[in-house]
Short mmCIF file of C-alpha atoms in Angstrom, two decimals:
data_model
loop_
_atom_site.label_atom_id
_atom_site.label_comp_id
_atom_site.label_asym_id
_atom_site.label_seq_id
_atom_site.Cartn_x
_atom_site.Cartn_y
_atom_site.Cartn_z
CA MET Q 1 0.00 0.00 0.00
CA SER Q 2 1.42 3.37 -1.00
CA ARG Q 3 2.26 5.91 1.64
CA ARG Q 4 -0.43 8.55 2.05
CA ASN Q 5 0.71 11.98 0.95
CA HIS Q 6 -0.89 14.99 2.59
CA THR Q 7 0.87 17.67 0.56
CA THR Q 8 0.97 18.65 -3.09
CA GLU Q 9 3.98 20.25 -4.70
CA LEU Q 10 2.96 23.47 -6.41
CA GLY Q 11 6.19 24.84 -7.77
CA CYS Q 12 9.68 26.10 -7.19
CA ILE Q 13 11.79 29.16 -7.71
CA ALA Q 14 15.47 29.40 -8.53
CA GLY Q 15 17.73 32.02 -9.99
CA GLN Q 16 20.26 34.69 -9.38
CA ASP Q 17 17.69 37.08 -7.92
CA LEU Q 18 17.57 34.97 -4.76
CA SER Q 19 21.28 35.45 -4.14
CA ASP Q 20 20.50 38.93 -2.81
CA PHE Q 21 18.63 37.26 0.04
CA GLY Q 22 21.32 34.74 0.93
CA ALA Q 23 19.97 31.80 -1.07
CA GLY Q 24 22.45 28.96 -1.25
CA LYS Q 25 23.42 29.13 2.40
CA GLU Q 26 22.02 26.60 4.83
CA GLY Q 27 19.13 28.02 6.81
CA TRP Q 28 18.94 31.23 4.77
CA LEU Q 29 15.14 31.17 4.75
CA GLU Q 30 14.47 30.55 8.45
CA ASN Q 31 17.56 31.82 10.27
CA ASN Q 32 17.78 35.32 8.80
CA PRO Q 33 15.81 37.70 11.07
CA ASN Q 34 15.88 40.41 8.39
CA LEU Q 35 14.25 38.22 5.72
CA LEU Q 36 10.51 38.86 5.34
CA VAL Q 37 8.15 36.65 3.34
CA SER Q 38 4.55 37.29 2.28
CA LEU Q 39 2.39 34.97 0.17
CA ASP Q 40 -0.52 35.75 -2.13
CA THR Q 41 -2.52 33.38 -4.30
CA HIS Q 42 -0.48 34.43 -7.34
CA SER Q 43 2.65 36.07 -5.92
CA LEU Q 44 5.42 35.69 -3.41
CA ALA Q 45 7.22 38.68 -1.90
CA LEU Q 46 10.66 38.45 -0.31
CA ALA Q 47 12.23 41.43 1.42
CA ASN Q 48 15.40 42.25 3.29
CA ARG Q 49 16.46 45.55 4.81
CA SER Q 50 16.66 47.46 1.51
CA LEU Q 51 15.24 45.28 -1.29
CA ILE Q 52 11.87 43.76 -2.16
CA LEU Q 53 11.56 40.94 -4.70
CA ILE Q 54 8.14 40.06 -6.17
CA LEU Q 55 7.75 36.70 -7.92
CA ASN Q 56 4.52 36.09 -9.85
CA TRP Q 57 3.08 32.89 -11.24
CA SER Q 58 -0.08 31.84 -13.08
CA GLN Q 59 -1.79 28.86 -14.65
CA PRO Q 60 0.27 27.19 -17.40
CA ILE Q 61 -0.68 27.85 -21.02
CA ASN Q 62 -0.60 24.72 -23.23
CA GLY Q 63 1.38 22.95 -20.55
CA ARG Q 64 4.07 25.62 -20.33
CA PRO Q 65 4.33 28.65 -18.02
CA ASP Q 66 3.39 32.08 -19.30
CA PRO Q 67 6.63 34.12 -19.33
CA GLU Q 68 4.74 37.41 -19.17
CA ASN Q 69 3.46 36.57 -15.70
CA HIS Q 70 6.71 35.11 -14.39
CA ARG Q 71 8.95 38.13 -14.45
CA ALA Q 72 10.56 39.01 -11.16
CA VAL Q 73 10.17 42.61 -9.99
CA LYS Q 74 12.78 44.25 -7.80
CA ILE Q 75 11.81 47.24 -5.66
CA ARG Q 76 14.33 49.44 -3.88
CA PRO Q 77 12.32 51.83 -1.68
CA ASP Q 78 13.56 55.34 -1.03
CA LEU Q 79 14.86 54.99 2.53
CA SER Q 80 16.60 57.54 4.72
CA PRO Q 81 20.33 56.72 5.04
CA ILE Q 82 20.76 59.34 7.76
CA GLU Q 83 18.30 57.62 10.10
CA GLY Q 84 19.35 54.13 9.02
CA GLU Q 85 15.84 53.35 7.78
CA TYR Q 86 15.14 49.82 6.58
CA ILE Q 87 12.21 47.61 5.60
CA SER Q 88 10.72 45.95 8.68
CA ALA Q 89 7.38 44.48 7.47
CA VAL Q 90 5.66 43.46 4.21
CA GLU Q 91 2.14 42.25 3.44
CA TRP Q 92 -0.05 41.85 0.37
CA LEU Q 93 -3.27 43.85 -0.04
CA VAL Q 94 -5.64 41.95 -2.32
CA PHE Q 95 -9.13 43.00 -3.42
CA ASP Q 96 -11.82 41.11 -5.29
CA ASP Q 97 -11.81 43.56 -8.19
CA ASP Q 98 -8.33 42.47 -9.35
CA ILE Q 99 -6.42 45.04 -7.30
CA ARG Q 100 -3.22 43.60 -5.84
CA VAL Q 101 -0.57 45.75 -4.20
CA LEU Q 102 2.22 45.23 -1.71
CA ALA Q 103 2.37 47.17 1.56
CA ALA Q 104 5.68 47.70 3.34
CA GLY Q 105 6.52 49.19 6.72
CA THR Q 106 9.83 50.76 7.67
CA SER Q 107 11.86 51.16 10.84
CA CYS Q 108 11.02 54.89 10.89
CA GLY Q 109 7.26 54.33 10.97
CA TYR Q 110 6.41 54.87 7.30
CA LEU Q 111 3.73 52.87 5.50
CA MET Q 112 4.42 52.44 1.78
CA ILE Q 113 2.26 50.81 -0.89
CA PHE Q 114 3.72 49.54 -4.18
CA SER Q 115 2.12 48.20 -7.33
CA THR Q 116 3.12 44.77 -8.65
CA HIS Q 117 5.32 46.60 -11.17
CA GLY Q 118 7.24 48.38 -8.42
CA ARG Q 119 5.66 51.85 -8.66
CA VAL Q 120 5.09 53.82 -5.48
CA ILE Q 121 1.37 54.34 -4.88
CA HIS Q 122 1.35 55.72 -1.35
CA ARG Q 123 3.76 56.78 1.38
CA GLN Q 124 2.61 57.96 4.79
CA ILE Q 125 4.02 58.33 8.28
CA VAL Q 126 2.06 56.38 10.92
CA ASN Q 127 4.11 57.07 14.04
CA PRO Q 128 7.83 57.46 14.70
CA GLY Q 129 9.10 53.98 15.48
CA LYS Q 130 9.65 50.59 13.91
CA ILE Q 131 6.70 48.90 12.22
CA LEU Q 132 6.81 45.33 13.50
CA LYS Q 133 3.95 43.81 11.53
CA LEU Q 134 1.23 44.59 9.01
CA ARG Q 135 -1.88 42.54 9.72
CA VAL Q 136 -4.75 42.31 7.21
CA ARG Q 137 -8.07 40.81 8.24
CA GLY Q 138 -11.81 41.15 7.86
CA VAL Q 139 -15.03 39.96 9.45
CA LYS Q 140 -18.33 39.74 7.59
CA GLN Q 141 -21.69 40.29 9.19
CA ASP Q 142 -23.58 37.04 9.79
CA LEU Q 143 -25.43 35.20 12.53
CA THR Q 144 -22.40 35.31 14.83
CA GLN Q 145 -21.17 38.81 13.98
CA ASP Q 146 -23.29 41.93 14.42
CA THR Q 147 -21.07 44.11 12.25
CA SER Q 148 -18.66 43.67 9.37
CA SER Q 149 -15.26 45.31 9.11
CA GLU Q 150 -12.10 45.03 7.05
CA GLU Q 151 -8.88 46.59 8.20
CA VAL Q 152 -5.13 46.92 7.96
CA CYS Q 153 -3.54 46.84 11.41
CA VAL Q 154 -0.09 48.36 11.91
CA VAL Q 155 1.81 47.03 14.93
CA MET Q 156 4.65 49.04 16.48
CA PRO Q 157 6.40 48.75 19.87
CA GLY Q 158 3.69 49.87 22.29
CA VAL Q 159 1.49 51.26 19.50
CA VAL Q 160 -1.39 49.86 17.43
CA ALA Q 161 -2.88 51.69 14.42
CA ARG Q 162 -5.91 50.78 12.33
CA PHE Q 163 -6.63 51.68 8.70
CA ASP Q 164 -10.13 50.98 7.45
CA GLY Q 165 -10.21 48.69 4.43
CA SER Q 166 -12.68 50.90 2.54
CA ASP Q 167 -10.34 53.89 2.79
CA VAL Q 168 -7.43 51.86 1.44
CA LYS Q 169 -9.59 50.51 -1.37
CA ASN Q 170 -10.80 53.99 -2.37
CA LEU Q 171 -7.22 55.25 -2.55
CA LEU Q 172 -6.10 52.33 -4.70
CA GLN Q 173 -9.11 52.56 -7.00
CA ARG Q 174 -8.43 56.24 -7.59
CA TRP Q 175 -4.76 55.57 -8.29
CA PHE Q 176 -5.49 52.81 -10.80
CA ARG Q 177 -8.26 54.87 -12.39
CA GLU Q 178 -5.93 57.81 -12.92
CA THR Q 179 -3.18 55.48 -14.07
CA ASN Q 180 -5.38 54.09 -16.84
CA SER Q 181 -6.92 57.43 -17.72
CA GLN Q 182 -5.91 59.11 -20.98
CA VAL Q 183 -6.35 62.57 -19.49
CA TRP Q 184 -3.23 62.42 -17.36
CA ASP Q 185 0.21 62.48 -18.91
CA GLN Q 186 3.27 60.67 -17.64
CA ASP Q 187 3.67 63.14 -14.78
CA PHE Q 188 0.33 62.27 -13.21
CA ASP Q 189 2.02 60.25 -10.47
CA ASP Q 190 3.12 63.53 -8.91
CA SER Q 191 -0.47 64.22 -7.96
CA PHE Q 192 -0.20 61.49 -5.34
CA SER Q 193 2.97 62.86 -3.74
CA ASP Q 194 4.15 66.23 -2.54
CA ASP Q 195 7.56 67.78 -3.02
CA ASN Q 196 8.90 65.77 -0.09
CA GLY Q 197 7.95 62.41 -1.59
CA ASN Q 198 5.02 61.82 0.78
CA SER Q 199 1.52 61.14 -0.50
CA SER Q 200 -0.69 64.20 -0.53
CA ALA Q 201 -3.82 62.04 -0.09
CA SER Q 202 -3.26 60.86 3.47
CA LEU Q 203 -5.17 57.79 4.61
CA PRO Q 204 -7.28 58.34 7.75
CA TYR Q 205 -6.50 56.02 10.62
CA GLN Q 206 -6.85 55.56 14.37
CA ILE Q 207 -3.88 55.00 16.65
CA TRP Q 208 -3.61 53.87 20.27
CA ASN Q 209 -0.86 53.64 22.88
CA VAL Q 210 -0.87 50.12 24.37
CA SER Q 211 2.43 50.29 26.28
CA LYS Q 212 0.98 50.31 29.81
CA TYR Q 213 2.44 46.85 30.49
CA GLY Q 214 5.59 47.37 28.42
CA LEU Q 215 6.47 47.46 24.75
CA CYS Q 216 4.77 44.78 22.68
CA ALA Q 217 6.49 42.34 20.34
CA ASP Q 218 3.27 41.62 18.45
CA ALA Q 219 -0.37 42.68 18.64
CA ALA Q 220 -3.70 42.32 16.88
CA ILE Q 221 -7.10 43.99 16.87
CA THR Q 222 -9.45 41.07 17.44
CA GLY Q 223 -12.70 42.84 16.58
CA VAL Q 224 -15.50 45.01 17.92
CA MET Q 225 -16.31 44.61 21.60
CA PRO Q 226 -19.25 45.83 23.70
CA PRO Q 227 -18.86 49.14 25.54
CA PRO Q 228 -18.22 49.28 29.28
CA LEU Q 229 -21.03 49.82 31.73
CA MET Q 230 -22.36 53.35 32.20
CA GLU Q 231 -20.94 54.46 28.84
CA ILE Q 232 -22.93 56.31 26.21
CA GLN Q 233 -23.06 54.01 23.19
CA SER Q 234 -24.23 56.53 20.61
CA SER Q 235 -20.89 58.27 20.03
CA GLN Q 236 -18.33 55.60 20.84
CA ARG Q 237 -17.18 52.39 19.19
CA TYR Q 238 -14.81 49.97 20.87
CA TYR Q 239 -12.29 47.45 19.61
CA CYS Q 240 -10.43 44.79 21.55
CA ALA Q 241 -6.66 44.55 21.12
CA VAL Q 242 -4.42 41.74 22.36
CA THR Q 243 -0.69 42.37 22.76
CA ILE Q 244 2.25 40.16 23.69
CA GLY Q 245 5.76 41.11 24.75
CA ASP Q 246 8.69 40.73 27.12
CA ASP Q 247 7.13 42.36 30.17
CA ALA Q 248 3.66 40.86 29.77
CA VAL Q 249 3.04 37.55 28.04
CA ILE Q 250 -0.54 38.58 27.23
CA SER Q 251 -2.35 41.86 27.75
CA ALA Q 252 -5.68 43.13 26.44
CA PHE Q 253 -7.02 46.64 25.87
CA ARG Q 254 -10.32 48.28 25.01
CA LEU Q 255 -9.70 50.74 22.16
CA SER Q 256 -12.07 53.70 21.97
CA VAL Q 257 -13.13 55.35 18.72
CA ASP Q 258 -15.31 58.43 18.44
CA LYS Q 259 -17.67 57.50 15.62
CA SER Q 260 -18.92 61.04 15.03
CA ARG Q 261 -15.38 62.33 14.69
CA SER Q 262 -14.31 59.45 12.46
CA LEU Q 263 -17.34 60.03 10.22
CA VAL Q 264 -16.36 63.65 9.60
CA GLY Q 265 -12.79 62.58 9.03
CA ALA Q 266 -13.90 59.96 6.55
CA ILE Q 267 -15.94 62.51 4.58
CA LEU Q 268 -13.09 65.01 4.52
CA SER Q 269 -10.61 62.32 3.57
CA LYS Q 270 -12.60 61.51 0.45
CA ILE Q 271 -13.36 65.09 -0.66
CA VAL Q 272 -10.24 67.06 0.20
CA PRO Q 273 -7.59 64.73 -1.31
CA ALA Q 274 -9.49 64.42 -4.58
CA THR Q 275 -9.86 68.21 -4.85
CA VAL Q 276 -6.24 68.89 -3.97
CA SER Q 277 -5.05 66.17 -6.33
CA THR Q 278 -7.02 67.59 -9.27
CA ILE Q 279 -5.87 71.17 -8.66
CA ALA Q 280 -2.26 70.07 -8.22
CA SER Q 281 -2.29 68.04 -11.42
CA PHE Q 282 -3.65 70.86 -13.58
CA SER Q 283 -1.33 73.40 -11.98
CA LYS Q 284 1.67 71.25 -12.79
CA MET Q 285 0.49 70.92 -16.38
CA ILE Q 286 0.30 74.72 -16.69
CA TRP Q 287 3.39 75.68 -14.71
CA ARG Q 288 5.53 72.69 -15.60
CA SER Q 289 8.76 74.69 -15.72
CA GLU Q 290 8.62 75.86 -12.11
CA GLN Q 291 10.80 73.78 -9.80
CA LYS Q 292 10.35 74.07 -6.06
CA PRO Q 293 13.29 73.36 -3.78
CA LYS Q 294 12.92 70.10 -1.94
CA ARG Q 295 12.57 70.31 1.81
CA LYS Q 296 13.01 67.73 4.48
CA PRO Q 297 9.68 65.95 5.04
CA GLU Q 298 7.90 66.75 8.26
CA ALA Q 299 6.49 63.73 10.04
CA LYS Q 300 2.87 64.56 10.78
CA THR Q 301 1.21 62.14 13.15
CA GLN Q 302 -2.07 62.27 14.99
CA PRO Q 303 -2.65 62.02 18.75
CA PHE Q 304 -3.42 58.73 20.44
CA ALA Q 305 -6.99 57.70 21.13
CA ARG Q 306 -7.97 56.27 24.49
CA ALA Q 307 -6.91 52.68 25.26
CA SER Q 308 -8.19 51.17 28.52
CA PRO Q 309 -6.38 48.12 29.96
CA LEU Q 310 -8.55 45.05 30.49
CA THR Q 311 -6.27 42.28 31.74
CA CYS Q 312 -2.63 41.27 31.87
CA LEU Q 313 -0.65 38.05 32.35
CA GLN Q 314 2.85 38.61 33.74
CA ASP Q 315 4.96 35.53 34.33
CA ASN Q 316 8.68 36.32 34.34
CA PRO Q 317 10.86 35.13 32.72
CA ARG Q 318 8.29 33.98 30.16
CA LYS Q 319 7.96 36.29 27.15
CA GLY Q 320 5.41 36.39 24.37
CA GLU Q 321 6.94 35.90 20.92
CA LYS Q 322 4.37 35.37 18.14
CA LEU Q 323 0.63 35.89 17.83
CA THR Q 324 -1.68 34.30 15.27
CA LEU Q 325 -5.33 35.30 14.98
CA SER Q 326 -8.16 33.09 13.78
CA PRO Q 327 -10.25 34.37 10.82
CA SER Q 328 -13.08 35.74 12.97
CA GLY Q 329 -10.73 36.95 15.70
CA THR Q 330 -12.29 34.88 18.49
CA LEU Q 331 -9.20 32.71 18.97
CA ALA Q 332 -5.52 33.61 19.17
CA ALA Q 333 -2.54 31.25 19.25
CA ILE Q 334 0.40 32.71 21.20
CA THR Q 335 3.91 31.26 21.41
CA ASP Q 336 6.24 32.12 24.28
CA SER Q 337 9.93 31.86 25.10
CA LEU Q 338 9.47 28.68 27.17
CA GLY Q 339 8.26 26.59 24.25
CA ARG Q 340 4.56 26.80 25.09
CA ILE Q 341 1.61 27.61 22.85
CA LEU Q 342 -1.42 29.25 24.45
CA LEU Q 343 -4.85 29.23 22.82
CA LEU Q 344 -6.65 32.38 23.94
CA ASP Q 345 -10.37 33.05 23.74
CA THR Q 346 -10.28 36.74 22.80
CA GLN Q 347 -13.89 37.36 23.80
CA ALA Q 348 -13.70 35.89 27.30
CA LEU Q 349 -9.94 36.69 27.55
CA VAL Q 350 -9.28 33.22 28.94
CA VAL Q 351 -6.63 30.67 27.92
CA VAL Q 352 -8.60 27.60 26.86
CA ARG Q 353 -5.74 25.31 25.80
CA LEU Q 354 -1.99 24.87 26.30
CA TRP Q 355 0.70 22.95 24.43
CA LYS Q 356 4.22 22.37 25.79
CA GLY Q 357 7.52 21.49 24.16
CA TYR Q 358 7.31 23.61 21.00
CA ARG Q 359 10.29 25.97 21.07
CA GLU Q 360 10.64 28.37 18.14
CA ALA Q 361 7.25 27.22 16.86
CA SER Q 362 5.01 28.99 14.35
CA CYS Q 363 1.24 28.63 14.12
CA LEU Q 364 -1.40 29.15 11.44
CA PHE Q 365 -5.11 28.40 11.46
CA VAL Q 366 -6.35 26.04 8.75
CA GLU Q 367 -9.68 24.43 7.83
CA MET Q 368 -9.81 20.66 7.32
CA LEU Q 369 -12.28 17.97 6.29
CA ALA Q 370 -11.91 15.70 9.28
CA GLY Q 371 -14.88 13.39 8.72
CA LYS Q 372 -14.47 10.48 6.33
CA ASP Q 373 -18.12 10.63 5.30
CA LYS Q 374 -17.79 14.28 4.34
CA ALA Q 375 -14.52 13.62 2.57
CA ALA Q 376 -16.12 10.90 0.47
CA SER Q 377 -19.10 13.07 -0.42
CA SER Q 378 -16.80 15.94 -1.43
CA LEU Q 379 -16.02 14.14 -4.68
CA HIS Q 380 -19.60 14.59 -5.87
CA ASN Q 381 -21.03 17.58 -4.01
CA GLU Q 382 -19.90 21.14 -3.50
CA LEU Q 383 -18.77 21.75 0.05
CA SER Q 384 -19.88 24.57 2.30
CA LYS Q 385 -18.27 26.13 5.32
CA SER Q 386 -20.17 23.83 7.67
CA ASP Q 387 -18.33 20.83 6.21
CA TYR Q 388 -15.00 22.10 7.55
CA CYS Q 389 -13.65 22.38 11.06
CA LEU Q 390 -11.11 24.92 12.23
CA CYS Q 391 -7.69 23.53 13.11
CA LEU Q 392 -4.35 24.87 14.24
CA ALA Q 393 -1.21 23.96 12.30
CA ILE Q 394 1.87 24.03 14.55
CA HIS Q 395 5.27 24.06 12.87
CA ALA Q 396 7.95 22.74 15.21
CA PRO Q 397 11.25 23.36 13.39
CA ARG Q 398 13.34 21.55 16.01
CA LYS Q 399 11.22 18.42 15.55
CA GLU Q 400 10.97 19.02 11.77
CA ILE Q 401 7.24 18.33 11.79
CA VAL Q 402 3.93 20.12 11.39
CA GLU Q 403 1.05 19.03 13.61
CA VAL Q 404 -2.60 19.78 12.93
CA TRP Q 405 -4.91 20.03 15.97
CA GLN Q 406 -8.68 20.38 15.85
CA MET Q 407 -10.14 23.42 17.60
CA ARG Q 408 -10.92 24.04 20.30
CA THR Q 409 -10.31 20.92 22.32
CA GLY Q 410 -10.16 18.30 19.58
CA PRO Q 411 -7.44 15.71 19.01
CA ARG Q 412 -4.34 15.88 16.87
CA LEU Q 413 -5.49 15.01 13.36
CA LEU Q 414 -2.24 14.90 11.46
CA THR Q 415 1.55 14.95 11.75
CA ILE Q 416 3.51 15.89 8.63
CA PRO Q 417 7.29 15.78 8.17
CA CYS Q 418 8.61 19.25 7.41
CA PRO Q 419 12.26 19.41 6.30
CA LYS Q 420 14.74 21.71 7.93
CA GLY Q 421 14.87 25.18 6.45
CA SER Q 422 11.11 25.51 5.86
CA LYS Q 423 8.51 28.14 6.63
CA ILE Q 424 4.74 27.80 6.84
CA LEU Q 425 2.81 30.51 5.04
CA GLN Q 426 -0.77 31.48 4.29
CA PRO Q 427 -2.18 33.71 1.55
CA THR Q 428 -3.24 37.09 2.82
CA TYR Q 429 -6.86 37.98 3.46
CA ARG Q 430 -8.77 39.07 0.36
CA PHE Q 431 -10.86 42.22 0.75
CA THR Q 432 -14.34 41.46 -0.56
CA SER Q 433 -16.38 43.67 -2.83
CA GLU Q 434 -19.95 44.73 -2.20
CA LYS Q 435 -21.11 42.62 -5.15
CA PRO Q 436 -22.00 39.02 -4.30
CA SER Q 437 -19.48 36.45 -5.42
CA SER Q 438 -20.41 34.37 -8.45
CA SER Q 439 -18.60 31.32 -7.07
CA SER Q 440 -20.80 29.08 -4.93
CA SER Q 441 -18.04 26.77 -3.71
CA TYR Q 442 -16.31 27.48 -0.43
CA ALA Q 443 -12.54 27.96 -0.44
CA PRO Q 444 -11.14 26.88 2.93
CA LEU Q 445 -8.08 28.22 4.70
CA GLU Q 446 -4.95 26.44 3.54
CA VAL Q 447 -1.34 26.24 4.70
CA PHE Q 448 1.71 26.31 2.45
CA PHE Q 449 5.23 25.07 3.10
CA LEU Q 450 8.11 27.08 1.68
CA ASN Q 451 11.36 25.10 1.69
CA GLY Q 452 14.66 26.87 1.11
CA ASP Q 453 17.30 24.22 1.78
CA SER Q 454 16.31 20.91 0.17
CA GLY Q 455 17.15 21.11 -3.53
CA GLN Q 456 17.12 17.30 -3.68
CA LEU Q 457 13.36 17.33 -3.26
CA ILE Q 458 13.12 18.95 -6.64
CA ILE Q 459 15.41 16.33 -8.09
CA ASP Q 460 13.33 13.51 -6.63
CA ASN Q 461 10.10 14.84 -8.12
CA ILE Q 462 11.31 16.40 -11.37
CA GLN Q 463 13.69 15.03 -13.95
CA PRO Q 464 16.95 17.06 -13.88
CA HIS Q 465 17.09 17.54 -17.64
CA TRP Q 466 13.87 19.57 -17.51
CA PHE Q 467 15.93 22.49 -16.29
CA ALA Q 468 17.34 24.38 -19.23
CA THR Q 469 20.79 25.12 -17.85
CA GLY Q 470 22.80 24.06 -14.85
CA SER Q 471 23.69 27.66 -14.06
CA ILE Q 472 20.15 28.42 -12.94
CA PHE Q 473 19.81 25.24 -10.94
CA SER Q 474 23.14 25.88 -9.23
CA HIS Q 475 21.42 28.48 -7.09
CA MET Q 476 19.33 27.31 -4.18
CA VAL Q 477 15.90 25.96 -5.05
CA VAL Q 478 12.83 26.88 -3.01
CA VAL Q 479 9.91 24.45 -2.99
CA LEU Q 480 6.32 25.37 -2.21
CA HIS Q 481 3.92 22.70 -0.96
CA ARG Q 482 0.22 22.89 -0.12
CA LEU Q 483 -1.34 20.98 2.74
CA HIS Q 484 -4.40 18.95 1.77
CA HIS Q 485 -7.47 20.03 3.71
CA ASN Q 486 -9.01 16.63 2.95
CA LEU Q 487 -7.55 14.24 5.52
CA SER Q 488 -9.06 11.19 3.84
CA LYS Q 489 -7.66 11.92 0.40
CA ILE Q 490 -5.68 8.96 -0.91
CA GLY Q 491 -4.16 7.92 -4.17
CA GLU Q 492 -1.60 10.71 -4.36
CA PRO Q 493 1.55 9.73 -6.27
CA SER Q 494 4.35 8.48 -4.07
CA TYR Q 495 7.90 9.21 -5.08
CA SER Q 496 10.57 6.58 -4.62
CA ASN Q 497 13.96 7.54 -3.23
CA ASP Q 498 15.53 4.38 -4.64
CA PRO Q 499 17.93 5.42 -7.43
CA SER Q 500 17.59 1.98 -9.02
CA SER Q 501 13.89 2.48 -9.55
CA SER Q 502 13.14 2.96 -13.23
CA LYS Q 503 9.62 4.22 -12.77
CA ARG Q 504 8.98 7.55 -11.15
CA ASP Q 505 5.74 9.50 -10.99
CA VAL Q 506 6.33 13.03 -12.21
CA PRO Q 507 3.85 15.91 -11.94
CA SER Q 508 2.20 16.68 -15.25
CA TYR Q 509 2.93 20.39 -14.96
CA LEU Q 510 6.37 21.70 -15.79
CA ILE Q 511 7.84 24.22 -13.40
CA ASP Q 512 9.70 27.21 -14.69
CA PRO Q 513 12.96 27.25 -12.69
CA CYS Q 514 12.78 31.04 -12.40
CA ALA Q 515 9.21 31.27 -11.17
CA PHE Q 516 6.40 29.60 -9.32
CA THR Q 517 3.84 27.56 -11.24
CA LYS Q 518 0.49 26.44 -9.96
CA ALA Q 519 -0.78 22.97 -10.66
CA PRO Q 520 -3.58 22.85 -13.24
CA ASP Q 521 -6.08 21.56 -10.71
CA ASN Q 522 -5.24 24.16 -8.10
CA SER Q 523 -8.10 26.58 -7.63
CA GLU Q 524 -7.76 30.13 -6.46
CA ILE Q 525 -7.31 30.31 -2.72
CA THR Q 526 -9.13 32.86 -0.62
CA THR Q 527 -9.26 33.18 3.11
CA ARG Q 528 -12.53 33.21 4.96
CA ASP Q 529 -13.47 35.27 7.94
CA ASP Q 530 -15.67 33.01 10.01
CA ASP Q 531 -14.11 30.94 12.72
CA PHE Q 532 -14.93 27.32 13.30
CA ASN Q 533 -17.39 24.57 13.96
CA ALA Q 534 -16.29 23.66 17.45
#
């Protein structure tokens, strides 16, 4: 009986572009603290302190990759050498109406947005300080959620900022509309930036100081929470934020937002930037010859809103390291410095589960078909969200395995070998449009494995002569695998490691050695916002 395979190889990348990120050295993908990775359904972004590399892939055409969609894009952001500014966070921003951009945060507190061709769309100061993480998430209104919201959360040491997804979408739609317009000439990009290089159309946002229990190493806005007792509900809206750090393993805050003030700000943010942008564009067309002297940009930030502490867990010398939020925000997986993983109920602010012995672990939430009856029926019927259960994938690099546990208190469903030098990734949340989706099938959360050290895996699965030249293959190969959400799926091809074996199953899709390639049967992957069937 053939060994059951729970992963599918999607593609690989190789080439000289990866040498800028240390490819070819053992552990270059997982041991470099300055290497940032972000995955989208069609793109992979790698970033170090000064360079961003975007690798795109698409469905093969006539069995061969489309070279137009496989070109690598290098972005070198304009960073301040005086302040030693560097790239500290990257994340994809993906919308249903085919808008895909890459957001980057810097060590000086700037948020930058780039197109997939490397053009600067937006640059804005959030707050002086290092941006630790850009977190994109959304919650739709349904039976379990009273409101819907989509947001971009910016995490800094002791600071949390929130950008509304609709404001970001409006800015991007206007930029792409003016980009494709025939009215604007090649200098139209200047309408989005002032003489200092900052965007004139500033995105509105809220910002809070959450450093009461010390500077945070990671944080997340989990969603809308009810107001406190004896508070007037008509003018205030409240969010719950969970932070982790060295001084406090877990701390929670109630973030206050004045809805009346934010409404006025939202109206002004849509009218004023458009008016200023139009006037500035026409003035530059008329007085094109005038050159203004460049001045040093002034960092304009807004004051902090009120953040009230709710609870705190201090347990020296334990320190919080990483935080992973479930799609609906009701669960959070937190890793600490003692090799423990805490599962936190963000609504009750209670730890509901604990794992021990997972040092340097990483966690991602994933949806699986755990029942054999449902797995068998999936071959004939379209599956809905109720057919899946929420699970937690735990990557233990020291054990070189990935374990999948059913939420909240379910058993361990799966243990997968994960070679040394791998990362687990997940495509970013896709902002949904107001129009209903035409697709009736449900796309569950999936987990991907990005391997940077095991070039022999490529050799085992792909004939060596398929690579055009040895010079390309001489650079380190990165392999991307997808975890099957169907636990009962069998019949996957098994690959023999015996060199004397004359028969070897080879994937039917050819992988371009300079780009990713998706398998022909791989559907587009979107993340969902509801939580689990627990």
